[in-house]
PDB file of C-alpha atoms in Angstrom:
ATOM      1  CA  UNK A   1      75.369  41.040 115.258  1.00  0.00           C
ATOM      2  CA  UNK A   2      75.067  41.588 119.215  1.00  0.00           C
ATOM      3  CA  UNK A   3      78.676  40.750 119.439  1.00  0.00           C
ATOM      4  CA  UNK A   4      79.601  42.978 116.946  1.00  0.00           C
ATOM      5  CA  UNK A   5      77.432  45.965 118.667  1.00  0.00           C
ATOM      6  CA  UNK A   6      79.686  45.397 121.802  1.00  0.00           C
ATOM      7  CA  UNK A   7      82.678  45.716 120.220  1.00  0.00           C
ATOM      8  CA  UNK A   8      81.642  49.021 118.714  1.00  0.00           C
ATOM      9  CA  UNK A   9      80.629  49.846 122.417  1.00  0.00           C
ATOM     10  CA  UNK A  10      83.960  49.130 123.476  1.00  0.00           C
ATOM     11  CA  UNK A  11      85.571  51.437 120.671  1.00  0.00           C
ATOM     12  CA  UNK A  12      83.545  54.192 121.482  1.00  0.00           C
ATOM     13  CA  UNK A  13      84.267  53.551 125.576  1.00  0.00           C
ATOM     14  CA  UNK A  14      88.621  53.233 123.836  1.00  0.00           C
ATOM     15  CA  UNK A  15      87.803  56.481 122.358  1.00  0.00           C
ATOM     16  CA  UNK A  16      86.265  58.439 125.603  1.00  0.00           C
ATOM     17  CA  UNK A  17      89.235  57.216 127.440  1.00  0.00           C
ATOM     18  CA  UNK A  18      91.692  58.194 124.842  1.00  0.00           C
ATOM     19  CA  UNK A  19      90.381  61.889 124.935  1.00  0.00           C
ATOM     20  CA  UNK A  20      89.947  61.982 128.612  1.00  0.00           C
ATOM     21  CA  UNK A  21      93.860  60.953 129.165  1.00  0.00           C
ATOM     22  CA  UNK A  22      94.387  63.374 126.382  1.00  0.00           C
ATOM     23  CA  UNK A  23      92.680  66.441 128.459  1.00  0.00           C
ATOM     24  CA  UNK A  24      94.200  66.227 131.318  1.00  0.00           C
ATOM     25  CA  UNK A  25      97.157  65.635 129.355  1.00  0.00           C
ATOM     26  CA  UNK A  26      98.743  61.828 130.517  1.00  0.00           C
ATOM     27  CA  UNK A  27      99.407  59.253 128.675  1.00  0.00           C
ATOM     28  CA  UNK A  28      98.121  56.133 131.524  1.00  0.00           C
ATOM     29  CA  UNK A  29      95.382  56.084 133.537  1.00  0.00           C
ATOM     30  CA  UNK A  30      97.529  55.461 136.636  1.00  0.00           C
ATOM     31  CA  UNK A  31      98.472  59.290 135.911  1.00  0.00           C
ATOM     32  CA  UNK A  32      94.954  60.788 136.270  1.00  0.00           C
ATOM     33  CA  UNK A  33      93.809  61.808 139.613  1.00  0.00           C
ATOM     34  CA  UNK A  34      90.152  60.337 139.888  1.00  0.00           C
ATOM     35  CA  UNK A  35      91.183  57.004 137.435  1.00  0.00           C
ATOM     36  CA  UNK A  36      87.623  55.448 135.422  1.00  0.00           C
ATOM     37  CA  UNK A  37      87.112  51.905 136.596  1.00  0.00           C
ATOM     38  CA  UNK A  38      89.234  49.155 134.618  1.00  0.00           C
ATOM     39  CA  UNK A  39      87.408  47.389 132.297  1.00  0.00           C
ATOM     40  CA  UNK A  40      87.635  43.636 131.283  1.00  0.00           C
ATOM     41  CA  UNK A  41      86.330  42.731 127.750  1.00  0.00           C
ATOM     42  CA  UNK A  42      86.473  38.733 127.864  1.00  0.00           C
ATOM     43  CA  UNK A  43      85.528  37.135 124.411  1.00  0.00           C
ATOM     44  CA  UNK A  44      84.716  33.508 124.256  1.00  0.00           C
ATOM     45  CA  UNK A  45      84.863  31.555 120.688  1.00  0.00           C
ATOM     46  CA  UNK A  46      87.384  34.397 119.334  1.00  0.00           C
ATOM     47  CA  UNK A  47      87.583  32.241 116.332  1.00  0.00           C
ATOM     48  CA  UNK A  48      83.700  32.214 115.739  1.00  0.00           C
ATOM     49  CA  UNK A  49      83.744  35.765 116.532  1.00  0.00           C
ATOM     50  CA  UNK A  50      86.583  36.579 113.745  1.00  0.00           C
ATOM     51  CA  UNK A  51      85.038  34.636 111.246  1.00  0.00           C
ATOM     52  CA  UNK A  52      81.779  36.399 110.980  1.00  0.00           C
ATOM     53  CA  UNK A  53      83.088  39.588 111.850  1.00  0.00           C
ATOM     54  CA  UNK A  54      86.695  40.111 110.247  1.00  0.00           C
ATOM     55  CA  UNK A  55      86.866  44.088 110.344  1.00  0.00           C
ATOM     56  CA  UNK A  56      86.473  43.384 114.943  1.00  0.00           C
ATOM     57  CA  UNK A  57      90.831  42.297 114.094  1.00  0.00           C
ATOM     58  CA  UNK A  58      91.450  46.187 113.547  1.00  0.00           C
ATOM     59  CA  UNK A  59      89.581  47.016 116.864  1.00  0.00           C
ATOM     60  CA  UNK A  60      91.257  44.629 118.728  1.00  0.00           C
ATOM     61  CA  UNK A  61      94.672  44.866 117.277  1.00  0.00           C
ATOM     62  CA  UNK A  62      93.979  48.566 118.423  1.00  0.00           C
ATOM     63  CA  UNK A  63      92.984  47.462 122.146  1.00  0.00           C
ATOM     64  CA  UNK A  64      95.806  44.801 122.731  1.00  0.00           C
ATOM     65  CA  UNK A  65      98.039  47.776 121.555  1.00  0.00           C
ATOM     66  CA  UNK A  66      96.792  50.171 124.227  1.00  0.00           C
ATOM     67  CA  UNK A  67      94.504  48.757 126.425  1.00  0.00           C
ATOM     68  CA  UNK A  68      96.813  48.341 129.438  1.00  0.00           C
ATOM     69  CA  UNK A  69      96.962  52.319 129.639  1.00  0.00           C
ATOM     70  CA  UNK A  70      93.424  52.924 128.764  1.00  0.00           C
ATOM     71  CA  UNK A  71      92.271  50.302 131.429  1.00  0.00           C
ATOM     72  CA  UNK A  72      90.711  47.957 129.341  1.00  0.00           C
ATOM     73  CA  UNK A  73      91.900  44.850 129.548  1.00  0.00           C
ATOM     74  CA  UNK A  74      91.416  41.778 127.021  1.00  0.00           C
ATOM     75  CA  UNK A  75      90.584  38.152 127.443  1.00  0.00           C
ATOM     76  CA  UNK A  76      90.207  35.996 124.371  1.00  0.00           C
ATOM     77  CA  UNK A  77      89.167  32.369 124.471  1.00  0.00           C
ATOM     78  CA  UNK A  78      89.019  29.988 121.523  1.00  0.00           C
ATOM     79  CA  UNK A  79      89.670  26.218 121.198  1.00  0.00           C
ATOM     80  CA  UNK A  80      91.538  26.625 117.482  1.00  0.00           C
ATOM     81  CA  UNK A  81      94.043  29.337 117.794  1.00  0.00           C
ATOM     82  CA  UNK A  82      95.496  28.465 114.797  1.00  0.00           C
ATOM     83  CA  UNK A  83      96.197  31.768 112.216  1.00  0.00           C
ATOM     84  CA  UNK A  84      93.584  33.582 114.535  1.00  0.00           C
ATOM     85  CA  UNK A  85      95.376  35.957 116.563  1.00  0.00           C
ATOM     86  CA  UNK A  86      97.159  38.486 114.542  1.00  0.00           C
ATOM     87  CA  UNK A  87     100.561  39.022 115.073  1.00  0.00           C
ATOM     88  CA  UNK A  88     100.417  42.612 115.918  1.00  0.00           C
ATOM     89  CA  UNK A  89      98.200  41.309 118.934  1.00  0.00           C
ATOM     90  CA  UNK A  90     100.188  38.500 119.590  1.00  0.00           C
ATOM     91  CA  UNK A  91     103.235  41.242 119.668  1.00  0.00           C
ATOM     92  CA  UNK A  92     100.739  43.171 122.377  1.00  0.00           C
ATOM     93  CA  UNK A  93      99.401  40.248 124.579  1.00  0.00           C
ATOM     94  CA  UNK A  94     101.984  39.903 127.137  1.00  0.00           C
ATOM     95  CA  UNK A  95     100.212  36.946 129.280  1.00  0.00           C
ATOM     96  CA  UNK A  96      99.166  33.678 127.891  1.00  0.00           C
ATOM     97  CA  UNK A  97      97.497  30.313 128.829  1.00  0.00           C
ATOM     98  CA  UNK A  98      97.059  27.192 127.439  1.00  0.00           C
ATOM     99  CA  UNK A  99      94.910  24.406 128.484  1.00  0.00           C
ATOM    100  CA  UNK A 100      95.997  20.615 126.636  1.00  0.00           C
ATOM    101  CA  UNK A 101      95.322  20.813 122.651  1.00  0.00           C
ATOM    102  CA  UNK A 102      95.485  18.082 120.169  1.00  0.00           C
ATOM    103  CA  UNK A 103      98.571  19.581 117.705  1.00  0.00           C
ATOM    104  CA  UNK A 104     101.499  21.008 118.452  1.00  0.00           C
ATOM    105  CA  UNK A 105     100.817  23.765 115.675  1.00  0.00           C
ATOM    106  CA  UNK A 106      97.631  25.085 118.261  1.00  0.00           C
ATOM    107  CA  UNK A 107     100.380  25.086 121.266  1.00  0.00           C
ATOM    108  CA  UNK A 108     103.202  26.454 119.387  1.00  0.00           C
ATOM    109  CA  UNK A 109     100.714  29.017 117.997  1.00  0.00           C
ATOM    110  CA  UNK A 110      99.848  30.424 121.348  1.00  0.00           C
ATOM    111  CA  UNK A 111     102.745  29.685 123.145  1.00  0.00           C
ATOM    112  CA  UNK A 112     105.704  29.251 121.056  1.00  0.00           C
ATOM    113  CA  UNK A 113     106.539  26.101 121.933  1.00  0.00           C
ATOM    114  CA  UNK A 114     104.670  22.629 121.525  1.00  0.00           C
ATOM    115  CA  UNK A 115     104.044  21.629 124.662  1.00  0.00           C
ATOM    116  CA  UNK A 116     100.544  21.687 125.186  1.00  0.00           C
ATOM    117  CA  UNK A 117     100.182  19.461 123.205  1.00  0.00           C
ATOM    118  CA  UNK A 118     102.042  17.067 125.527  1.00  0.00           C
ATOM    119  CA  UNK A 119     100.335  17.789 128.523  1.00  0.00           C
ATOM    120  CA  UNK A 120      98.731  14.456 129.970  1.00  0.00           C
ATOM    121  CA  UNK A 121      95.288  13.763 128.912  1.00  0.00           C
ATOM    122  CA  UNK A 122      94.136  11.896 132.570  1.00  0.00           C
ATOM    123  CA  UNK A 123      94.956  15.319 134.247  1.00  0.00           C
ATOM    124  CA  UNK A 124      92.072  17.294 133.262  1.00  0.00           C
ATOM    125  CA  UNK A 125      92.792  21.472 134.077  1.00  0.00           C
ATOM    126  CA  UNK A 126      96.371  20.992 132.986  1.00  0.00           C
ATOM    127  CA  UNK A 127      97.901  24.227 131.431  1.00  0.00           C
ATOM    128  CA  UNK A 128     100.765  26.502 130.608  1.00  0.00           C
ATOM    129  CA  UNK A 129     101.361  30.010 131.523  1.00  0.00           C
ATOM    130  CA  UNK A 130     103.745  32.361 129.787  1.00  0.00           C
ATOM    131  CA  UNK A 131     104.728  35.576 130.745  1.00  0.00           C
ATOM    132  CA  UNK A 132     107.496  36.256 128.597  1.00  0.00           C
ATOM    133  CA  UNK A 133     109.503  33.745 130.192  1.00  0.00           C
ATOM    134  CA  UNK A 134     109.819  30.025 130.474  1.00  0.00           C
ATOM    135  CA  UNK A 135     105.793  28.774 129.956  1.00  0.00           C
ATOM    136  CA  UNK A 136     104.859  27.198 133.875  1.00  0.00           C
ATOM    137  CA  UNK A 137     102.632  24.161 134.317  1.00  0.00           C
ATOM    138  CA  UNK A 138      99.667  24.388 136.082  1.00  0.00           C
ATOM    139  CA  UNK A 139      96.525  23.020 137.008  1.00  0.00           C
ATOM    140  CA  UNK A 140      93.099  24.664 137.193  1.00  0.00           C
ATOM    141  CA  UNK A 141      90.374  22.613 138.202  1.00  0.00           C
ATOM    142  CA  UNK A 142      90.544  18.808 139.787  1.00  0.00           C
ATOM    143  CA  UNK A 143      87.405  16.991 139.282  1.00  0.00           C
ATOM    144  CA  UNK A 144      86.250  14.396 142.029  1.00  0.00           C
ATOM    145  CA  UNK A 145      84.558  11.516 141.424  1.00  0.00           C
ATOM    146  CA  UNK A 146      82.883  11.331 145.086  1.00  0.00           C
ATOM    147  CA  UNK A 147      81.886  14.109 148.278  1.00  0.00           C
ATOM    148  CA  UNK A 148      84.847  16.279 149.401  1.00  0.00           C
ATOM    149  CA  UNK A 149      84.430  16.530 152.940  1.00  0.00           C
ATOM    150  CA  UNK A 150      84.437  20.326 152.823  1.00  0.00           C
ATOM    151  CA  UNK A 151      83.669  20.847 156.605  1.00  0.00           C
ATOM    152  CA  UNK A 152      87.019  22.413 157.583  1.00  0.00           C
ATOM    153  CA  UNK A 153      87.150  25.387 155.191  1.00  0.00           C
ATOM    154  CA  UNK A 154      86.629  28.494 156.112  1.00  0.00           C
ATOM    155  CA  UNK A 155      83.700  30.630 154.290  1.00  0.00           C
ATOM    156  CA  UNK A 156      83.608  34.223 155.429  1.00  0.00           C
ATOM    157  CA  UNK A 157      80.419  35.519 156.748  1.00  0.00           C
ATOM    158  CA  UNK A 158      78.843  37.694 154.181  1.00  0.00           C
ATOM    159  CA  UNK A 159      76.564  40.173 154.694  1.00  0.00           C
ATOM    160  CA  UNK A 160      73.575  41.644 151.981  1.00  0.00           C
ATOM    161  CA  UNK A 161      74.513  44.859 150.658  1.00  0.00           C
ATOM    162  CA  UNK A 162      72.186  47.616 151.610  1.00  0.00           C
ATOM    163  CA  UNK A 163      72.173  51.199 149.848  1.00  0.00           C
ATOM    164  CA  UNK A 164      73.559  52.778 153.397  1.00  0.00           C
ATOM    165  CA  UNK A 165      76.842  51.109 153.070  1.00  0.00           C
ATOM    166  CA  UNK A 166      79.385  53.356 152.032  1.00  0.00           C
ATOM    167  CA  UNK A 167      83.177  53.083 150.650  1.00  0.00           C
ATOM    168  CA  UNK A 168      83.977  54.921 153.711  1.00  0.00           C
ATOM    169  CA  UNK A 169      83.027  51.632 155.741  1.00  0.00           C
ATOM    170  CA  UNK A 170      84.843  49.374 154.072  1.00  0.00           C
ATOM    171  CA  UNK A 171      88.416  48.132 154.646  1.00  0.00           C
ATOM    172  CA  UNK A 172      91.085  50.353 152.179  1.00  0.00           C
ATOM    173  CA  UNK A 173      91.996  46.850 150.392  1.00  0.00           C
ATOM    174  CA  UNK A 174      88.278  46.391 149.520  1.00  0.00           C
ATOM    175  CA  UNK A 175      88.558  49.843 147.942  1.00  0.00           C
ATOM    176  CA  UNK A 176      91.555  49.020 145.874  1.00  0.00           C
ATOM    177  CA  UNK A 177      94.199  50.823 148.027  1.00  0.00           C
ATOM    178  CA  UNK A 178      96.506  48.476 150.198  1.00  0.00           C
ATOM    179  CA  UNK A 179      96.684  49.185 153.777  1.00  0.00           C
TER     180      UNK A 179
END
């Protein structure tokens, strides 16, 4: 039920953003002048999650279709992908990853193409990334079985935040504006 209160939070948040834009009269929030924050909604166990709550597909179908220009972006995790993801989404999700799975069917699913399911089993973190093109292997994590000497990297010094700091103080790329 919780997850299915957040989703209708994230509607209603779609909704203020949708009559904002239409206010000031653009149709991206790139367009407005003082742009709301962008806003990640990042659901883990999408397939438990559309299972107990099938009516979430028609707010979601309606978020991967404009999301990107409302600045809410989407993130969906799920180990079985399988007849999950609509195709109206999958026709709207322009970025996809896929760690190793056990069928083809899963990888061709998500990816189009069933190589996932080919991806070596004794390189844990494996993946594919498509963008629209050719899916690219990668690798996101490397376990090790003993101590990384870890002496030699460099950790910048951070500093507590204090309610005096300001924006104003801070470097333009911290602010989201390249120098």
């Amino acid at each position: 039920a919780a997850a299915f209160r957040a989703l209708v939070s994230v509607r209603a948040e779609i909704t203020r953003r949708e009559q904002h834009l239409a206010d000031h009269g653009c149709a991206s929030i790139d367009e407005l002048e003082v742009p709301p924050p962008r806003l990640v909604v990042v659901i883990d166990e999408f397939h438990a999650l559309m299972a107990t709550h099938p009516r979430a597909s028609d707010l979601l179908e309606h978020l991967t279709a404009l999301g990107r220009s409302l600045g809410v972006h989407l993130i969906l995790a799920t180990q079985r992908p399988l007849g999950i993801v609509t195709g109206q989404m999958k026709a709207n999700i322009n970025i996809r990853i896929c760690l190793r799975v056990r069928d083809e069917a899963d990888s061709f699913d998500v990816l189009g193409v069933p190589d996932a399911a080919h991806l070596p089993p004794g390189r844990p973190g494996s993946g594919l990334l498509d963008a629209g093109t050719t899916p690219l292997s990668f690798r996101v994590a490397v376990p090790f079985a003993e101590a990384v000497d870890d002496s030699h990297v460099h950790r910048p010094r951070l500093r507590p935040w204090t309610p005096d700091h300001s924006l104003e103080n801070c470097p333009s790329i911290v602010r989201g504006v390249a120098a």
